Tab-separated table of C-alpha atoms in Angstrom:
chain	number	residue	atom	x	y	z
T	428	UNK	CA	189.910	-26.489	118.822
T	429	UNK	CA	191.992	-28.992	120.502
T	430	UNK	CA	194.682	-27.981	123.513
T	431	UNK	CA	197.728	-29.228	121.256
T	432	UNK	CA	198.388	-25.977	120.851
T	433	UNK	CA	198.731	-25.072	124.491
T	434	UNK	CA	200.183	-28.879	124.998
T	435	UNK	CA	203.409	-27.335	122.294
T	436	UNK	CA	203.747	-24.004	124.283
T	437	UNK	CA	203.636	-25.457	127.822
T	438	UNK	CA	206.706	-28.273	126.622
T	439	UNK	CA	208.537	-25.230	124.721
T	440	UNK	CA	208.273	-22.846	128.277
T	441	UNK	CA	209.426	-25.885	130.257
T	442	UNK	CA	212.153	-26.783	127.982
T	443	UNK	CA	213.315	-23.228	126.957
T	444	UNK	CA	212.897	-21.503	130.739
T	445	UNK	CA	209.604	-19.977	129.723
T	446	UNK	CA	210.387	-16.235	128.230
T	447	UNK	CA	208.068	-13.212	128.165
T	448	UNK	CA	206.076	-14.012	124.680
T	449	UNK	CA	205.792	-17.752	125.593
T	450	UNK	CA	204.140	-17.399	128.974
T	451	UNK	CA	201.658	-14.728	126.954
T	452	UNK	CA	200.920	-17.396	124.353
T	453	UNK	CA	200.407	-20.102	126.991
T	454	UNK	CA	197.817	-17.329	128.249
T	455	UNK	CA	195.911	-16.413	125.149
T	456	UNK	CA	196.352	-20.152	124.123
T	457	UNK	CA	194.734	-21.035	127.462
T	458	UNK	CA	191.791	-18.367	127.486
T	459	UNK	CA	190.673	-19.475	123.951
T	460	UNK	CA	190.700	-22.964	124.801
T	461	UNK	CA	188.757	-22.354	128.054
T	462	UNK	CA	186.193	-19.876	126.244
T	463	UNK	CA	185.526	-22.479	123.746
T	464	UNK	CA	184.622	-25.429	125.841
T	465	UNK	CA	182.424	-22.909	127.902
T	466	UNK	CA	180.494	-22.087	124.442
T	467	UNK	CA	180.154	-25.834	123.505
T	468	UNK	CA	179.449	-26.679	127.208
T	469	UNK	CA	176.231	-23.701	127.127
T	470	UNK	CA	175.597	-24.816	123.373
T	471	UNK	CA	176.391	-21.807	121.702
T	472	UNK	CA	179.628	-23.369	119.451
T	473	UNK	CA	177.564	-23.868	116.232
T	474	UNK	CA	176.691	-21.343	113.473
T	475	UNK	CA	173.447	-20.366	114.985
T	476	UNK	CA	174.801	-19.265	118.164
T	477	UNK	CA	174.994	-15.389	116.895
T	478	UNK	CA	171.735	-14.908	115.889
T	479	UNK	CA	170.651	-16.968	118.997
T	480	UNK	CA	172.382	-14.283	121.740
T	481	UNK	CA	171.003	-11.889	119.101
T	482	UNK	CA	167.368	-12.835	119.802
T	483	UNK	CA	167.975	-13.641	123.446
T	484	UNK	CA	169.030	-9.981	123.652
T	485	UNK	CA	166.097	-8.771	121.654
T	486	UNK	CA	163.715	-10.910	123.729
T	487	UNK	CA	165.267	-9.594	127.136
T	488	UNK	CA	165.100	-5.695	125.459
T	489	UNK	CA	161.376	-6.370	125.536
T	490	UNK	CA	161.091	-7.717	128.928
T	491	UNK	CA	162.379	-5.353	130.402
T	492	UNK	CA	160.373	-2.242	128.214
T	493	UNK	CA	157.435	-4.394	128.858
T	494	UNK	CA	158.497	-4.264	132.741
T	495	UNK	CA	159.401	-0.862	132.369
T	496	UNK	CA	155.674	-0.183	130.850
T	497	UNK	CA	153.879	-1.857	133.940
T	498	UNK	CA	155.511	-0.139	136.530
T	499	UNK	CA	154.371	3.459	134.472
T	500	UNK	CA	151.079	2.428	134.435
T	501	UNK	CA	150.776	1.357	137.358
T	502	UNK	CA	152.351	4.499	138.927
T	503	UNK	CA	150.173	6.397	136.810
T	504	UNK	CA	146.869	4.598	138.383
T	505	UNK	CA	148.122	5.329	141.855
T	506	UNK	CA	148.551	9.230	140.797
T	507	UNK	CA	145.116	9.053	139.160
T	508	UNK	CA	143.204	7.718	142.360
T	509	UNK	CA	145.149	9.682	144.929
T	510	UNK	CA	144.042	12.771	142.998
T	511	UNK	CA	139.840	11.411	142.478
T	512	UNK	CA	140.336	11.140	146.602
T	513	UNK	CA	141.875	14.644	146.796
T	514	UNK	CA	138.751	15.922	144.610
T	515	UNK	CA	136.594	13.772	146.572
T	516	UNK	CA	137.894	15.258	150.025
T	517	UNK	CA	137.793	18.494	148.765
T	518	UNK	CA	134.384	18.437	147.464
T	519	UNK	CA	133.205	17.046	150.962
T	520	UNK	CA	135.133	19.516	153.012
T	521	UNK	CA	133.639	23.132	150.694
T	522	UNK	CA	129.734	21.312	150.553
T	523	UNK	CA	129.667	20.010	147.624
T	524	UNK	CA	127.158	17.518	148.523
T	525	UNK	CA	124.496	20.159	149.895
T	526	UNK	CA	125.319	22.158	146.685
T	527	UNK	CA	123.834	19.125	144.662
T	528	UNK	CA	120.334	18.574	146.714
């Protein structure tokens, strides 16, 4: 897409005073324009670029589950060896060692 477009509107608002529906085309001609250099500027302008965001999106989904999973686990450990030193205290504390000898 080429700004020829945009280059017709911007002599027809200059020439004509600019009215309400040609400044909004100038706009909408302007945001397309910009938005596609952006995607051919980050590479995403060719046919593949869907199913590329697509997979980027799948492979962030996971990241972030697999993120997600860690911190679970880990909090789980930290639950699971506060409670073995509970037990542990406890079983000092009531004797437990002097029931075992």
């Amino acid at each position: 897409m080429s700004g020829a477009v945009l280059a017709q509107l911007m002599a027809q608002g200059a020439g004509e005073g600019a009215d309400l529906t040609t400044l909004r085309a100038i706009a909408e001609e302007a945001g397309e324009l910009a938005a596609s250099r952006a995607m051919a500027r980050l590479g995403l302008d060719d046919a593949a670029a869907a199913k590329d965001m697509a997979e980027l999106r799948e492979l962030l989904g996971a990241w972030r589950d697999a993120k997600r999973s860690v911190w679970k686990a880990a909090l789980a450990w930290v639950v699971r060896i506060a409670g073995a030193l509970l037990l542990t205290g406890l079983a000092a504390k009531f004797g437990f060692w002097d029931w075992v000898k």
